[in-house]
mmCIF file of C-alpha atoms and ligand atoms in Angstrom:
data_model
loop_
_atom_site.group_PDB
_atom_site.id
_atom_site.type_symbol
_atom_site.label_atom_id
_atom_site.label_comp_id
_atom_site.label_asym_id
_atom_site.label_seq_id
_atom_site.Cartn_x
_atom_site.Cartn_y
_atom_site.Cartn_z
ATOM 1 C CA MET A 1 -5.684 15.731 -8.668
ATOM 2 C CA SER A 2 -7.503 13.526 -6.209
ATOM 3 C CA LYS A 3 -7.046 14.236 -2.532
ATOM 4 C CA PRO A 4 -5.435 11.659 -0.245
ATOM 5 C CA PHE A 5 -7.753 9.362 1.480
ATOM 6 C CA ILE A 6 -6.702 9.597 5.230
ATOM 7 C CA MET A 7 -8.326 6.670 6.903
ATOM 8 C CA ASP A 8 -9.220 7.650 10.410
ATOM 9 C CA HIS A 9 -11.096 4.616 11.466
ATOM 10 C CA PRO A 10 -10.712 3.993 15.349
ATOM 11 C CA LEU A 11 -9.258 0.420 14.790
ATOM 12 C CA ILE A 12 -6.605 1.999 12.205
ATOM 13 C CA GLN A 13 -5.762 4.824 14.660
ATOM 14 C CA HIS A 14 -5.351 2.360 17.675
ATOM 15 C CA LYS A 15 -3.068 -0.061 15.621
ATOM 16 C CA VAL A 16 -1.178 2.827 14.098
ATOM 17 C CA THR A 17 -0.470 4.058 17.788
ATOM 18 C CA LEU A 18 0.996 0.582 18.479
ATOM 19 C CA LEU A 19 3.041 0.648 15.620
ATOM 20 C CA ARG A 20 4.476 3.933 16.441
ATOM 21 C CA ASP A 21 5.626 2.595 19.952
ATOM 22 C CA LYS A 22 9.202 1.859 19.956
ATOM 23 C CA ASN A 23 8.664 -0.955 22.585
ATOM 24 C CA THR A 24 6.351 -2.873 19.997
ATOM 25 C CA GLY A 25 8.465 -5.954 18.955
ATOM 26 C CA SER A 26 8.873 -7.434 15.621
ATOM 27 C CA LYS A 27 6.402 -10.215 15.783
ATOM 28 C CA GLU A 28 3.607 -7.777 17.025
ATOM 29 C CA PHE A 29 4.744 -5.203 14.648
ATOM 30 C CA ARG A 30 4.430 -7.632 11.676
ATOM 31 C CA GLU A 31 1.035 -8.699 12.698
ATOM 32 C CA LEU A 32 -0.302 -5.176 13.112
ATOM 33 C CA ILE A 33 1.196 -3.984 9.739
ATOM 34 C CA ASN A 34 -0.988 -6.721 8.241
ATOM 35 C CA GLU A 35 -4.156 -5.958 10.270
ATOM 36 C CA VAL A 36 -3.921 -2.242 9.221
ATOM 37 C CA ALA A 37 -3.273 -3.441 5.522
ATOM 38 C CA MET A 38 -6.376 -5.507 5.618
ATOM 39 C CA LEU A 39 -8.376 -2.651 6.913
ATOM 40 C CA MET A 40 -7.023 -0.359 4.266
ATOM 41 C CA CYS A 41 -7.618 -2.954 1.640
ATOM 42 C CA TYR A 42 -11.319 -2.803 2.547
ATOM 43 C CA GLU A 43 -11.563 0.854 1.853
ATOM 44 C CA ALA A 44 -9.195 0.886 -1.196
ATOM 45 C CA THR A 45 -11.555 -1.665 -2.882
ATOM 46 C CA ARG A 46 -14.618 0.124 -2.062
ATOM 47 C CA ASP A 47 -15.138 1.200 -5.796
ATOM 48 C CA MET A 48 -14.768 -2.144 -7.199
ATOM 49 C CA PRO A 49 -17.693 -2.705 -9.625
ATOM 50 C CA VAL A 50 -20.115 -5.507 -8.976
ATOM 51 C CA LYS A 51 -22.660 -7.312 -11.099
ATOM 52 C CA GLU A 52 -25.698 -9.211 -10.312
ATOM 53 C CA VAL A 53 -25.852 -13.100 -10.727
ATOM 54 C CA GLU A 54 -28.480 -15.647 -10.149
ATOM 55 C CA ILE A 55 -27.905 -18.169 -7.358
ATOM 56 C CA GLU A 56 -29.813 -20.776 -5.366
ATOM 57 C CA THR A 57 -29.904 -20.358 -1.676
ATOM 58 C CA PRO A 58 -31.315 -23.370 0.308
ATOM 59 C CA ILE A 59 -34.570 -21.446 0.304
ATOM 60 C CA CYS A 60 -35.001 -20.021 -3.311
ATOM 61 C CA ILE A 61 -33.619 -18.724 -6.368
ATOM 62 C CA THR A 62 -32.447 -15.322 -5.875
ATOM 63 C CA LYS A 63 -30.207 -12.513 -7.654
ATOM 64 C CA SER A 64 -27.152 -11.462 -5.760
ATOM 65 C CA LYS A 65 -23.829 -9.385 -6.424
ATOM 66 C CA VAL A 66 -20.355 -10.603 -7.056
ATOM 67 C CA ILE A 67 -17.255 -8.643 -8.030
ATOM 68 C CA SER A 68 -16.864 -7.913 -11.625
ATOM 69 C CA GLY A 69 -14.511 -5.912 -13.825
ATOM 70 C CA ARG A 70 -10.934 -5.827 -14.022
ATOM 71 C CA LYS A 71 -8.805 -8.193 -11.971
ATOM 72 C CA VAL A 72 -6.359 -6.781 -9.212
ATOM 73 C CA ALA A 73 -2.764 -6.893 -8.926
ATOM 74 C CA PHE A 74 -0.964 -5.943 -5.570
ATOM 75 C CA ILE A 75 2.808 -4.486 -6.184
ATOM 76 C CA PRO A 76 4.525 -4.421 -2.891
ATOM 77 C CA ILE A 77 7.692 -2.101 -3.061
ATOM 78 C CA LEU A 78 10.523 -4.344 -1.500
ATOM 79 C CA ARG A 79 11.201 -4.631 1.310
ATOM 80 C CA ALA A 80 8.802 -3.064 3.634
ATOM 81 C CA GLY A 81 5.888 -3.263 1.201
ATOM 82 C CA LEU A 82 5.913 -7.031 1.595
ATOM 83 C CA GLY A 83 4.920 -6.712 5.122
ATOM 84 C CA MET A 84 1.538 -5.589 3.961
ATOM 85 C CA LEU A 85 0.936 -8.251 1.458
ATOM 86 C CA ASP A 86 -0.666 -11.034 3.554
ATOM 87 C CA GLY A 87 -3.189 -8.457 4.994
ATOM 88 C CA MET A 88 -4.047 -7.478 1.462
ATOM 89 C CA LEU A 89 -4.329 -11.068 0.159
ATOM 90 C CA LYS A 90 -6.617 -12.136 3.013
ATOM 91 C CA LEU A 91 -9.413 -10.015 1.462
ATOM 92 C CA VAL A 92 -8.500 -10.440 -2.289
ATOM 93 C CA PRO A 93 -6.942 -13.937 -2.397
ATOM 94 C CA ALA A 94 -7.297 -14.199 -6.269
ATOM 95 C CA ALA A 95 -5.033 -11.005 -6.829
ATOM 96 C CA LYS A 96 -1.738 -11.549 -8.672
ATOM 97 C CA VAL A 97 1.403 -10.085 -7.131
ATOM 98 C CA GLY A 98 4.365 -8.118 -8.809
ATOM 99 C CA HIS A 99 7.541 -7.199 -7.020
ATOM 100 C CA ILE A 100 9.445 -3.957 -7.354
ATOM 101 C CA GLY A 101 12.718 -3.665 -5.486
ATOM 102 C CA LEU A 102 13.953 -0.189 -4.628
ATOM 103 C CA TYR A 103 16.416 0.957 -2.051
ATOM 104 C CA ARG A 104 17.356 4.638 -1.071
ATOM 105 C CA ASP A 105 20.881 5.565 -1.756
ATOM 106 C CA PRO A 106 21.991 6.722 1.566
ATOM 107 C CA GLN A 107 23.992 9.587 0.232
ATOM 108 C CA THR A 108 21.626 10.949 -2.336
ATOM 109 C CA HIS A 109 18.354 9.670 -0.887
ATOM 110 C CA LEU A 110 17.223 8.713 -4.239
ATOM 111 C CA PRO A 111 15.542 5.268 -5.055
ATOM 112 C CA VAL A 112 17.546 2.706 -7.062
ATOM 113 C CA GLU A 113 15.926 -0.179 -8.659
ATOM 114 C CA TYR A 114 17.319 -3.642 -8.368
ATOM 115 C CA TYR A 115 14.406 -6.046 -9.005
ATOM 116 C CA CYS A 116 11.240 -5.796 -10.959
ATOM 117 C CA LYS A 117 8.908 -8.838 -11.707
ATOM 118 C CA LEU A 118 5.382 -8.226 -12.827
ATOM 119 C CA PRO A 119 2.558 -10.452 -13.922
ATOM 120 C CA ASN A 120 2.230 -10.906 -17.766
ATOM 121 C CA ASP A 121 -1.271 -9.331 -17.756
ATOM 122 C CA ILE A 122 -0.289 -6.289 -15.493
ATOM 123 C CA ASN A 123 -1.566 -3.669 -18.001
ATOM 124 C CA GLU A 124 -5.068 -5.369 -17.665
ATOM 125 C CA ARG A 125 -5.398 -5.313 -14.079
ATOM 126 C CA ASP A 126 -6.276 -2.647 -11.469
ATOM 127 C CA ILE A 127 -3.027 -2.040 -9.435
ATOM 128 C CA ILE A 128 -2.600 -1.299 -5.633
ATOM 129 C CA VAL A 129 0.949 -0.372 -4.872
ATOM 130 C CA LEU A 130 1.919 -1.104 -1.321
ATOM 131 C CA ASP A 131 4.477 0.508 0.754
ATOM 132 C CA PRO A 132 3.918 1.434 4.578
ATOM 133 C CA MET A 133 5.825 4.566 4.533
ATOM 134 C CA LEU A 134 5.322 7.450 1.951
ATOM 135 C CA ALA A 135 8.355 9.682 2.974
ATOM 136 C CA THR A 136 9.895 11.781 0.039
ATOM 137 C CA GLY A 137 7.770 9.737 -2.314
ATOM 138 C CA GLY A 138 10.599 8.754 -4.268
ATOM 139 C CA SER A 139 10.307 5.195 -4.395
ATOM 140 C CA ALA A 140 6.555 5.211 -4.725
ATOM 141 C CA ILE A 141 6.870 7.564 -7.700
ATOM 142 C CA ASP A 142 9.525 5.502 -9.261
ATOM 143 C CA ALA A 143 7.593 2.235 -8.845
ATOM 144 C CA ILE A 144 4.495 3.862 -10.440
ATOM 145 C CA ASP A 145 6.672 5.359 -13.234
ATOM 146 C CA ARG A 146 7.754 1.852 -14.084
ATOM 147 C CA LEU A 147 4.139 0.423 -13.941
ATOM 148 C CA LYS A 148 3.095 3.147 -16.450
ATOM 149 C CA GLU A 149 5.858 2.088 -18.677
ATOM 150 C CA TYR A 150 4.180 -1.433 -18.731
ATOM 151 C CA GLY A 151 0.880 0.472 -19.622
ATOM 152 C CA CYS A 152 -0.852 0.230 -16.280
ATOM 153 C CA GLY A 153 -3.751 2.601 -15.791
ATOM 154 C CA ASN A 154 -5.886 2.421 -12.610
ATOM 155 C CA ILE A 155 -3.283 2.545 -9.955
ATOM 156 C CA LYS A 156 -3.839 3.277 -6.342
ATOM 157 C CA PHE A 157 -1.169 3.563 -3.494
ATOM 158 C CA VAL A 158 -1.817 2.342 -0.166
ATOM 159 C CA CYS A 159 0.639 3.457 2.822
ATOM 160 C CA ILE A 160 0.285 3.320 6.616
ATOM 161 C CA ILE A 161 1.932 6.693 7.349
ATOM 162 C CA ALA A 162 2.506 9.526 4.958
ATOM 163 C CA ALA A 163 4.562 12.766 5.230
ATOM 164 C CA PRO A 164 3.252 15.987 3.643
ATOM 165 C CA GLU A 165 6.310 15.934 1.427
ATOM 166 C CA GLY A 166 5.643 12.554 -0.090
ATOM 167 C CA LEU A 167 1.904 13.370 -0.785
ATOM 168 C CA GLU A 168 2.858 16.599 -2.515
ATOM 169 C CA ALA A 169 5.515 14.834 -4.451
ATOM 170 C CA MET A 170 3.149 12.250 -5.640
ATOM 171 C CA ALA A 171 0.362 14.434 -6.503
ATOM 172 C CA ARG A 172 2.645 16.411 -8.686
ATOM 173 C CA LYS A 173 4.216 13.481 -10.497
ATOM 174 C CA HIS A 174 0.991 11.119 -10.538
ATOM 175 C CA PRO A 175 -2.125 13.206 -9.922
ATOM 176 C CA ASP A 176 -4.209 10.419 -11.311
ATOM 177 C CA VAL A 177 -3.023 7.998 -8.306
ATOM 178 C CA GLN A 178 -5.365 7.807 -5.541
ATOM 179 C CA VAL A 179 -3.369 7.583 -2.155
ATOM 180 C CA TYR A 180 -4.791 6.007 0.830
ATOM 181 C CA CYS A 181 -2.914 6.471 4.179
ATOM 182 C CA GLY A 182 -3.685 5.438 7.815
ATOM 183 C CA ALA A 183 -2.048 8.672 9.233
ATOM 184 C CA LEU A 184 -0.649 11.962 7.990
ATOM 185 C CA ASP A 185 2.358 12.961 9.829
ATOM 186 C CA GLU A 186 4.074 16.232 10.542
ATOM 187 C CA LYS A 187 7.270 16.308 8.305
ATOM 188 C CA LEU A 188 10.481 14.616 7.301
ATOM 189 C CA ASN A 189 13.546 14.991 9.478
ATOM 190 C CA ASP A 190 17.170 15.611 8.042
ATOM 191 C CA HIS A 191 17.569 11.890 7.401
ATOM 192 C CA LYS A 192 14.327 11.789 5.458
ATOM 193 C CA TYR A 193 12.435 9.799 8.170
ATOM 194 C CA ILE A 194 8.943 10.419 8.911
ATOM 195 C CA VAL A 195 8.299 12.589 12.150
ATOM 196 C CA PRO A 196 6.783 11.264 14.454
ATOM 197 C CA GLY A 197 6.456 8.179 12.219
ATOM 198 C CA LEU A 198 7.462 4.682 13.440
ATOM 199 C CA GLY A 199 11.160 4.506 12.503
ATOM 200 C CA ASP A 200 12.377 2.351 9.828
ATOM 201 C CA ALA A 201 9.324 -0.101 8.645
ATOM 202 C CA GLY A 202 11.549 -2.579 6.978
ATOM 203 C CA ASP A 203 13.904 -2.961 10.020
ATOM 204 C CA ARG A 204 10.940 -3.334 12.444
ATOM 205 C CA ILE A 205 9.141 -5.776 10.389
ATOM 206 C CA TYR A 206 12.255 -8.030 9.833
ATOM 207 C CA GLY A 207 13.954 -7.429 13.096
ATOM 208 C CA THR A 208 16.897 -6.216 11.369
ATOM 209 C CA LYS A 209 19.224 -3.246 12.747
HETATM 210 N N1 URA B 301 11.058 4.640 5.460
HETATM 211 C C1 URA B 301 10.817 4.295 6.723
HETATM 212 O O1 URA B 301 10.751 2.838 6.974
HETATM 213 N N2 URA B 301 10.543 5.029 7.708
HETATM 214 C C2 URA B 301 10.580 6.356 7.488
HETATM 215 O O2 URA B 301 10.375 7.168 8.405
HETATM 216 C C3 URA B 301 10.806 6.841 6.134
HETATM 217 C C4 URA B 301 10.999 5.849 5.267
#
């Protein structure tokens, strides 16, 4: 099992603090989510293979590196995961995007799938699943179950805040999936919200509630 990668870069810590602040409005919240996502994308793609190609600079012919290997697909879990997508695509603009829609049943707290649309060549791509909050892990685990049914192999999960409960559940069910998070919080409360967390990420991104 790979350990979660907790990204404690000062810029991420600073932006996560602003995200947590209940006085941060939707516009700023959305921008911050994308900025943190972009910084996390930088780290989550660190192991991308590169190959050497020959190019000509204005000065001479030289060898230089470009990304090689499998192409990438981002899979935002609807709806809050969408908030991270633009930040990710800024760094990997050629990535394809699949969408998986899950909501938490308010009674059972279990995820219910209502939408799934993936690129045709999804099983040939490296996958980065996006959801800002890893709470119980239910949605993330279900989304990754689904991706594995489609034959997906190299899967990473990027969230902004994780609860220990979610990390444990993910490690139990999908030990092959590397998790990246911007902060590891204390616990879940009785309503399965992350404490201290930042509240409902989807509501704060879209100004609903
Ligand atoms: N989803 C959220 O948006 N926030 C939480 O704290 C937990 C799940």
